Coordinates of C-alpha atoms in Angstrom, one line a residue:
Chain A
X250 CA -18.0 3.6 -21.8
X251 CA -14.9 1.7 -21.8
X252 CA -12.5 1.9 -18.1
X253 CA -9.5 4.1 -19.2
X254 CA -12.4 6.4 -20.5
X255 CA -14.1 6.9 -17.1
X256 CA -10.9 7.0 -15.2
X257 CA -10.5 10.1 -17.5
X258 CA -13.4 11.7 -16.6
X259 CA -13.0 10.9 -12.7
X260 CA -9.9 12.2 -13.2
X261 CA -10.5 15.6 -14.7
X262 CA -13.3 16.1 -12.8
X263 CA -10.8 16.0 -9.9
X264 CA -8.4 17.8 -11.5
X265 CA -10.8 21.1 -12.0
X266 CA -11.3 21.2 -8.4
X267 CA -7.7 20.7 -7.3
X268 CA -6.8 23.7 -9.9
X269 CA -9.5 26.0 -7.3
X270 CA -7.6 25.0 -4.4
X271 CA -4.2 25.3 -6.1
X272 CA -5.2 28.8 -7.0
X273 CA -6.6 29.4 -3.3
X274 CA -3.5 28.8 -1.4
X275 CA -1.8 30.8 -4.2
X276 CA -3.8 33.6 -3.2
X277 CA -3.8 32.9 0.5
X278 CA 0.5 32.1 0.3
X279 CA -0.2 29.0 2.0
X280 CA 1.7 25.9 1.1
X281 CA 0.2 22.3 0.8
X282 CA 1.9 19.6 0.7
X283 CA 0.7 15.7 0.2
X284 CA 2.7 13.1 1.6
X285 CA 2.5 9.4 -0.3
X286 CA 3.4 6.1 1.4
X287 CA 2.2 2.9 2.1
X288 CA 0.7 1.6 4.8
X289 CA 3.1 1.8 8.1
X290 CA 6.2 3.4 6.4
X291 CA 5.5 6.0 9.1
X292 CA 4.2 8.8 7.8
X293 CA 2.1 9.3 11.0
X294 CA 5.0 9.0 13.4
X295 CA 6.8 11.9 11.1
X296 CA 4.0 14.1 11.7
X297 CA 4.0 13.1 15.4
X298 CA 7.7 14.3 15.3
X299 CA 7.7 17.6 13.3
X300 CA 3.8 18.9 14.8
X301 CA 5.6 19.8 18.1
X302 CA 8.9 21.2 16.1
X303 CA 6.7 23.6 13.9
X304 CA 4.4 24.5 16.8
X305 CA 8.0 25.9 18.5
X306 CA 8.9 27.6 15.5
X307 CA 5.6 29.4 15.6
X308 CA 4.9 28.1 12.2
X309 CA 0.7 27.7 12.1
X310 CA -0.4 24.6 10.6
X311 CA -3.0 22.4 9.8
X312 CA -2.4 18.5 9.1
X313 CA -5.3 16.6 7.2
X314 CA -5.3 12.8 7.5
X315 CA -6.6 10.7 5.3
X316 CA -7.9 7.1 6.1
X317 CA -10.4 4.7 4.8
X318 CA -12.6 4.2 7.9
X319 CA -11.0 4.8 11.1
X320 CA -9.5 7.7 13.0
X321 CA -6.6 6.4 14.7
X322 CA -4.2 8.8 13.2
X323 CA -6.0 11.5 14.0
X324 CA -6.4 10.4 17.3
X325 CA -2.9 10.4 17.7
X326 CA -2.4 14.3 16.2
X327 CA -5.5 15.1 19.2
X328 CA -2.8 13.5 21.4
X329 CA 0.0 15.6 20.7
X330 CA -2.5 18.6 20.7
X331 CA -2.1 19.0 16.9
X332 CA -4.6 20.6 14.5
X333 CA -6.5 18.2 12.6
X334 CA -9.1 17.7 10.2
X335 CA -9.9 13.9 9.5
X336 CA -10.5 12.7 6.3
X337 CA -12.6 9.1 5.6
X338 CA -12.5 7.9 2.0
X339 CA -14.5 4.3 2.9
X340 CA -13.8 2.2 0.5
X341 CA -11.5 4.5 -1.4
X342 CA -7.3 3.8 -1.6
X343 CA -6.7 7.4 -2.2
X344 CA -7.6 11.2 -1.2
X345 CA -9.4 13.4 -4.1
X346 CA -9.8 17.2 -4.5
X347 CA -13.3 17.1 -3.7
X348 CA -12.4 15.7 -0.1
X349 CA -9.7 18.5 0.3
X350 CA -12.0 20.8 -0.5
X351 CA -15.1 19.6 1.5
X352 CA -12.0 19.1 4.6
X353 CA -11.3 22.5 4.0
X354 CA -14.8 24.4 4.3
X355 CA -14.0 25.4 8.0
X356 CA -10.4 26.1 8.1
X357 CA -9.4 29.5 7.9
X358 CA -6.6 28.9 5.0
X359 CA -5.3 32.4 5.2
X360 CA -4.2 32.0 8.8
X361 CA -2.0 29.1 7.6
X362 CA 1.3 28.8 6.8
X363 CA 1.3 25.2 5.8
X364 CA -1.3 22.2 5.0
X365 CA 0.1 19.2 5.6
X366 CA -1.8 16.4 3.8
X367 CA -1.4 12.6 5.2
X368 CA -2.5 10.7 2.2
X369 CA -4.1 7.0 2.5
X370 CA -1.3 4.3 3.0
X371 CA -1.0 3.4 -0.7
X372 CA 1.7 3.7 -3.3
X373 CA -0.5 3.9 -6.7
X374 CA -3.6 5.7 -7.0
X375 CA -2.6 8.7 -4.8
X376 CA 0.4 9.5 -7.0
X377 CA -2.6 10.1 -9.7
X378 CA -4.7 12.7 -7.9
X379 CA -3.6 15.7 -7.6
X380 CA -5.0 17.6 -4.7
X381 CA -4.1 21.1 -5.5
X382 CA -0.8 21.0 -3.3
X383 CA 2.5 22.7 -4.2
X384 CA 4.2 19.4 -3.4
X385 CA 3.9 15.6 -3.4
X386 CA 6.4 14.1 -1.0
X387 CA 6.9 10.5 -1.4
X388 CA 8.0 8.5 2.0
X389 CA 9.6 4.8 2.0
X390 CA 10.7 2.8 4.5
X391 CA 13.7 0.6 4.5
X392 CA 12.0 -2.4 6.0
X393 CA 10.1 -2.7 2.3
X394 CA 12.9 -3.2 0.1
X395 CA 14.9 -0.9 -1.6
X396 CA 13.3 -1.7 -4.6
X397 CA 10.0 -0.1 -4.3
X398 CA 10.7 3.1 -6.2
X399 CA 11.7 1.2 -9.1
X400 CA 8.3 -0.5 -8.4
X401 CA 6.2 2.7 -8.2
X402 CA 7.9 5.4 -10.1
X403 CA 4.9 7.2 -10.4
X404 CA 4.9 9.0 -7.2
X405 CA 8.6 9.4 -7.3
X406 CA 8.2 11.4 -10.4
X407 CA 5.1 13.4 -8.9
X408 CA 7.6 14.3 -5.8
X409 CA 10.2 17.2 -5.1
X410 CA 11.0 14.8 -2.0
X411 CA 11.7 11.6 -0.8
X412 CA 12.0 10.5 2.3
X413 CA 13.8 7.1 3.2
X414 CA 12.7 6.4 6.7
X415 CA 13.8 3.9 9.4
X416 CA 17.1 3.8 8.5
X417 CA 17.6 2.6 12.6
X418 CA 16.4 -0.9 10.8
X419 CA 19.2 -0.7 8.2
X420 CA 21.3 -3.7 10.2
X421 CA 18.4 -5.7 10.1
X422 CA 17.2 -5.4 7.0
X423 CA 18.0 -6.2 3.0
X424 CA 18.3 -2.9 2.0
X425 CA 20.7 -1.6 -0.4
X426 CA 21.0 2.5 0.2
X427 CA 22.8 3.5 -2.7
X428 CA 20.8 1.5 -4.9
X429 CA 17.4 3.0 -4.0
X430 CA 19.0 6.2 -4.2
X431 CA 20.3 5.6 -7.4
X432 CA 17.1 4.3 -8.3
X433 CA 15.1 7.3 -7.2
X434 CA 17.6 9.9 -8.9
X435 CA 17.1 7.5 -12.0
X436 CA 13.5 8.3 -12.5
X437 CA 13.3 11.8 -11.1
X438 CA 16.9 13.2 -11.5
X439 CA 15.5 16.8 -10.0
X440 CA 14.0 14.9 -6.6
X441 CA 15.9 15.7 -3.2
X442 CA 16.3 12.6 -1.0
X443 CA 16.6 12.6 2.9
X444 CA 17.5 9.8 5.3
X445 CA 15.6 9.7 8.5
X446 CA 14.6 7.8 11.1
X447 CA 11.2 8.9 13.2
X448 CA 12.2 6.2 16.1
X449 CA 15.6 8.1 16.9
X450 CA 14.5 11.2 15.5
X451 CA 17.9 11.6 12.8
X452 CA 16.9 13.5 10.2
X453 CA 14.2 15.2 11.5
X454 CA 15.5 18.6 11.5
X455 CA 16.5 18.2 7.9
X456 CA 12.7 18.0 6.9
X457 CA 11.2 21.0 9.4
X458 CA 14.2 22.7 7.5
X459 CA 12.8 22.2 3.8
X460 CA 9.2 23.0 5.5
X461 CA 11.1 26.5 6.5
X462 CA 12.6 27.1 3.5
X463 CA 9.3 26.4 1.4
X464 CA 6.8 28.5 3.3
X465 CA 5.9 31.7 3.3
X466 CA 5.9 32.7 6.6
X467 CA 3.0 34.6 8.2
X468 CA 2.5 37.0 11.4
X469 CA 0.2 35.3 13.6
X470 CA -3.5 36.4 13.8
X471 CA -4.0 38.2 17.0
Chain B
X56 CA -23.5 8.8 -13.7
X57 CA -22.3 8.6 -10.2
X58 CA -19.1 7.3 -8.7
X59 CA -21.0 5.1 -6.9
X60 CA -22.6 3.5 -9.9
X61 CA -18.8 3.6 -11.7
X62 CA -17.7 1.2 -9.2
X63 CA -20.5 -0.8 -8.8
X64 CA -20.4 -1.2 -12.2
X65 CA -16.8 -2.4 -12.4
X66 CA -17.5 -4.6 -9.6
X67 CA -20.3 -6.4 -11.4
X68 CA -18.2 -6.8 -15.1
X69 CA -15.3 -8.2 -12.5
X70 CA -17.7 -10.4 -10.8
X71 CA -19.3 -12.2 -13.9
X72 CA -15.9 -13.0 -14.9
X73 CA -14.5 -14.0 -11.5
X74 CA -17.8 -16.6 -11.2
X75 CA -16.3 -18.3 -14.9
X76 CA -13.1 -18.6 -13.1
X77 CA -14.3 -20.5 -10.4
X78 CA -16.2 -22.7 -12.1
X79 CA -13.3 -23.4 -14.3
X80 CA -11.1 -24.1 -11.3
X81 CA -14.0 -26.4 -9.1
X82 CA -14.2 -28.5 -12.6
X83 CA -10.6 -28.5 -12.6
X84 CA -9.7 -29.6 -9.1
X85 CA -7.6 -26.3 -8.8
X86 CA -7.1 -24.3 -5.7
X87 CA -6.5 -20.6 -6.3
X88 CA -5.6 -18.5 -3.1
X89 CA -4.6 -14.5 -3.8
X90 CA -2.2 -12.9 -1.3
X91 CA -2.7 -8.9 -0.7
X92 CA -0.4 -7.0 0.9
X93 CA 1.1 -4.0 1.5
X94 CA 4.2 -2.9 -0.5
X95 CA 7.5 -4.7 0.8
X96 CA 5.4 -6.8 3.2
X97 CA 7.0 -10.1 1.8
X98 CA 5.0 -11.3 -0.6
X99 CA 7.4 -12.4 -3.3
X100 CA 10.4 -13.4 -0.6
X101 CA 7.3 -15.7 0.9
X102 CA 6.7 -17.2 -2.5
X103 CA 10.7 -17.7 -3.2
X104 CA 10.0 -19.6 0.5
X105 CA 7.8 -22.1 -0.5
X106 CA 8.1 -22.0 -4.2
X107 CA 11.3 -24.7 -4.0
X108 CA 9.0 -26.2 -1.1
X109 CA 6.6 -27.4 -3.0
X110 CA 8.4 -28.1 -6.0
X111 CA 10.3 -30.6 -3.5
X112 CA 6.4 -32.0 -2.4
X113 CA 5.3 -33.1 -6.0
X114 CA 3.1 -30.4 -5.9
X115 CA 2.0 -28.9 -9.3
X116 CA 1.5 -25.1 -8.8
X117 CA 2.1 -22.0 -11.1
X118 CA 2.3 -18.2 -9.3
X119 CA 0.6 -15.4 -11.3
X120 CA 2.5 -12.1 -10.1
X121 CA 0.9 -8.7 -10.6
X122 CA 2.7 -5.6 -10.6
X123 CA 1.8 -2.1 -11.9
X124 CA 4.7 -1.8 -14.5
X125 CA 7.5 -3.7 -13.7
X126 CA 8.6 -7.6 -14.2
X127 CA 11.3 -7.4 -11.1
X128 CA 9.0 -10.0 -8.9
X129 CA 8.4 -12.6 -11.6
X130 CA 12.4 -12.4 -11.8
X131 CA 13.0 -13.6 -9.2
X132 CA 10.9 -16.4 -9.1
X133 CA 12.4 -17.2 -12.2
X134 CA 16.0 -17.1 -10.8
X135 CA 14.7 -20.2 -8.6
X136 CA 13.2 -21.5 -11.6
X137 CA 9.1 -21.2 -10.5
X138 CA 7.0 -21.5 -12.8
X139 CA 5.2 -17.9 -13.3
X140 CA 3.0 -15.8 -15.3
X141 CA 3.7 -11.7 -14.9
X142 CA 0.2 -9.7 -15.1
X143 CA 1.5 -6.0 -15.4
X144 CA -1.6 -3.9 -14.4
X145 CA -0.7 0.0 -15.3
X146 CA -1.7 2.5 -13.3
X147 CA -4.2 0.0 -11.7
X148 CA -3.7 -0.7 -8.1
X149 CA -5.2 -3.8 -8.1
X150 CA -5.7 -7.2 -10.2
X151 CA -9.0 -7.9 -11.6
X152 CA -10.7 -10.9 -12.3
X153 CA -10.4 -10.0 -16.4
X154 CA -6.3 -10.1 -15.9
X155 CA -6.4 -13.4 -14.5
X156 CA -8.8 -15.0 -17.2
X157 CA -6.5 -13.7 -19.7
X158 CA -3.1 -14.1 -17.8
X159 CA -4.4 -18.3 -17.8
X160 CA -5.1 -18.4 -21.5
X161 CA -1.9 -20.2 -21.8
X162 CA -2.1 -22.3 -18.7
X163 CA -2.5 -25.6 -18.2
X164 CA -5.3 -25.1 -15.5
X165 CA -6.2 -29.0 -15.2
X166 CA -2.6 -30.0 -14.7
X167 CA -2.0 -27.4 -11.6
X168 CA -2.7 -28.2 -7.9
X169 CA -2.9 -24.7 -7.2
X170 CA -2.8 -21.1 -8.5
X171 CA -1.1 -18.5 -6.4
X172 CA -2.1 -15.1 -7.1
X173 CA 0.1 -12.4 -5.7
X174 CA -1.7 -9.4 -6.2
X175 CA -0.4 -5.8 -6.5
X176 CA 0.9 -4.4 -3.0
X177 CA -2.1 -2.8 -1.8
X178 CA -4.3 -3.2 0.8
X179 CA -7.3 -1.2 -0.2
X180 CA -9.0 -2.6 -3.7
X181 CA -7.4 -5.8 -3.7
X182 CA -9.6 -6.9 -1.0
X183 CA -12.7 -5.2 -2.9
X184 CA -12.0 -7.8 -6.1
X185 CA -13.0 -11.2 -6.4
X186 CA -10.6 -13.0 -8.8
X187 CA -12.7 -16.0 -8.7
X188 CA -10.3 -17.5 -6.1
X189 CA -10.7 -19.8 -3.4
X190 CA -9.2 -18.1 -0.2
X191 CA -7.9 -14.8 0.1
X192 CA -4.5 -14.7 2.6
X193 CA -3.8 -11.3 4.1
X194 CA -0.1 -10.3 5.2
X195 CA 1.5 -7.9 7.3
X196 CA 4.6 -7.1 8.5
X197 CA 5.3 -6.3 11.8
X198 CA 7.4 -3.1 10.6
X199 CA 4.5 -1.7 9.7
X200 CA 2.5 -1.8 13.0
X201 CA 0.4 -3.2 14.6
X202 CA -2.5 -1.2 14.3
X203 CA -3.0 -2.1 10.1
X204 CA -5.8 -5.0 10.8
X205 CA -7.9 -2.3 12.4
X206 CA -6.8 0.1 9.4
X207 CA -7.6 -1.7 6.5
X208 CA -10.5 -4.2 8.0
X209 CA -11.8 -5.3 4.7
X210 CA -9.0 -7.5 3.8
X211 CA -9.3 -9.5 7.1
X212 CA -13.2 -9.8 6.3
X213 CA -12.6 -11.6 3.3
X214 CA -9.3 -13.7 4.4
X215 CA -9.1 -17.4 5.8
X216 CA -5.6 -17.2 6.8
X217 CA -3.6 -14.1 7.9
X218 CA -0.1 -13.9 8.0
X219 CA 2.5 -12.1 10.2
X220 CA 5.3 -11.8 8.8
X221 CA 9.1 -10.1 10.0
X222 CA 8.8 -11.6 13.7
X223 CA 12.7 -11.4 13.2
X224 CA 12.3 -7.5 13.6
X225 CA 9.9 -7.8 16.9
X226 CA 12.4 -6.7 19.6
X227 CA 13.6 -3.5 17.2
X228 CA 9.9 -2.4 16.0
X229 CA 7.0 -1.2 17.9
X230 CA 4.5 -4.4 17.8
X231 CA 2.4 -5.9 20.3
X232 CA 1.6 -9.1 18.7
X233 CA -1.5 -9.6 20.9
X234 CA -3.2 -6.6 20.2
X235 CA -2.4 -7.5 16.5
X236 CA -3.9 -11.0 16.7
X237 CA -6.8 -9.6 18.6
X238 CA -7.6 -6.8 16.3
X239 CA -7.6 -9.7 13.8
X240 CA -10.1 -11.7 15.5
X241 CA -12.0 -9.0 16.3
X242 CA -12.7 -8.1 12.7
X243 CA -12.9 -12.1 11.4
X244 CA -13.5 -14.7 14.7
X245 CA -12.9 -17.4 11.9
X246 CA -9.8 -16.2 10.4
X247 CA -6.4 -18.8 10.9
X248 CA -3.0 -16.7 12.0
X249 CA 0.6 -17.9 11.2
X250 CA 3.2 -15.8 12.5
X251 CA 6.2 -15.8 10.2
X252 CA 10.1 -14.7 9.1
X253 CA 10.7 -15.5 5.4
X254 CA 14.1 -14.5 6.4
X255 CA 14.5 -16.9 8.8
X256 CA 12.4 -19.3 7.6
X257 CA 10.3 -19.6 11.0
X258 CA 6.5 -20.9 10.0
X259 CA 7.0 -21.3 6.3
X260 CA 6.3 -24.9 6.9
X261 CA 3.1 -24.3 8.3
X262 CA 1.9 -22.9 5.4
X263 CA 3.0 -25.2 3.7
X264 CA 1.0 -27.6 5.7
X265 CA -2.1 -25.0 5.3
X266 CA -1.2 -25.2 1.5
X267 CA -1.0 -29.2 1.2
X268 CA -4.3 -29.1 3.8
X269 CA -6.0 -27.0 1.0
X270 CA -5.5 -28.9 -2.4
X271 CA -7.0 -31.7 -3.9
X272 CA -3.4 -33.3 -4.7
X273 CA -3.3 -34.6 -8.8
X274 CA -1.4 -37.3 -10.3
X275 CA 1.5 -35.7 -12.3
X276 CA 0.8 -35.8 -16.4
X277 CA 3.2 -37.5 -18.0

């Protein structure tokens, strides 16, 4: 069995068990969404930011966090008193349906607004899996370049979103903003692109936003 | 079959090759060290560093740059006119040991000092796959946190040297360089550290040193 032929079957396999969860949260009107970054572009510290935020709003939410072996992330959701489920993948670079669905076995979906998915820090294979979300949401981070959607268009073409994130670093940094939004537009003309900053907390607000205008909102359970 | 078996699998074809590399390069006198990395961690603005450095040493070297699909790294080295191979790997977040045997098909192994392997910006499989080199040199940027050592642990297991790089951006990121080192340690007692700024240039000539401390130094072919 060549490579390209077993990434094809590990590949559909996943993809039969993300179309069960796809058609759960259809049933359930909950929305998932999977957020794609790589390692330390902050995709922790946003969900540190916008837990609190969507707890206010009264918006009931669940945030799944992948990582290969530890739980630091998740630790730091406990912190902030934020629902959690963690997800280890060992040796793994990316999250797969069956770990979303094995994640999932005791949450109560239908009491859910939103699941947030934190993906493994990792530009490539995660853009491949899908996980049965409604949305991929690909998050970069000026201190990599501004070339790194050029360099991994896959998840900028498996994305509604794109988040550009430390833009506080912008003085200190080689990166071009018009270019890498030019670039992004350039491979995914349909994508919406937000500047934020999770340090100073700009462009937050614009992001909880999109989560409101994308959910289905339900009336708590009493 | 199981996914377990899959990857063994893989791991064993990659192996096999890997061991026919080194072999080649002990024969040869050649050192081959493979840098992994997350994306935008400096890999490439390292290796536009020391490329001109080396050049300027007498040292015969050629850098084999992998990317998933595009050629924009081995560009640039060859705007500083460094001698390069590109090893485009698809939708494959790593290099294996098969891309490098074929990428030096066309190289002049006996006449090179050293072999520098920049591998795709990952820090998950990269450290899984033996590419029959000598040293693998892990490096982070301090932009990305302190906490990735602990994160991705496998990478520091199988490095000699780890590098820190962006100390420029210490005083506007959140980094405690201690904890960093000593996460480092904790994982690999054995592991060197060089702290680093490819933008200012502070520490590149300590890996240079590390570099010239490495090789078995030829006699240029005339």
């Amino acid at each position: 069995m060549t490579f390209k032929v077993i990434k094809e079957n590990i590949l559909k396999a996943n993809d039969n068990v993300a179309l069960r969860i796809r058609q759960k949260m259809t049933q359930e009107k909950t929305l998932m969404i999977n957020i794609i970054s790589s390692p330390g572009a902050g995709k922790t510290a946003l969900l540190e930011k916008i837990g609190p935020m969507l707890k206010e709003e009264g918006i009931n939410f669940i945030i799944l966090i992948g990582d290969c072996f530890t739980s630091r992330d998740a630790e730091r959701m406990d912190a902030l008193d934020l629902p959690v489920v963690q997800i280890n993948t060992g040796n793994s670079c990316h999250i797969d349906a069956q770990l979303i669905e094995k994640s999932l076995e005791d949450v109560d979906v239908s009491a859910q607004d939103i699941i947030i998915v934190e993906n493994v820090g990792n530009l490539v294979c995660p853009a491949e899996f899908d996980l049965g979300e409604n949305h991929k949401i690909a998050l970069f981070s000026t201190a990599e370049g501004d070339d790194k959607p050029l360099k991994y268009p896959l998840v900028i073409q498996e994305s509604v979103l794109a988040i550009i994130n430390k833009i506080d670093l912008l003085e200190y940094v080689n990166f071009d903003m018009e270019f890498s939004k030019q670039s992004i537009k350039q491979i995914n003309p349909n994508i919406e692109i937000l500047e934020m900053s999770c340090k100073t907390g700009q462009g937050i607000d614009k992001f909880v936003q999109w989560i409101k205008n994308n959910i289905t909102k339900k009336e708590k359970k009493v």
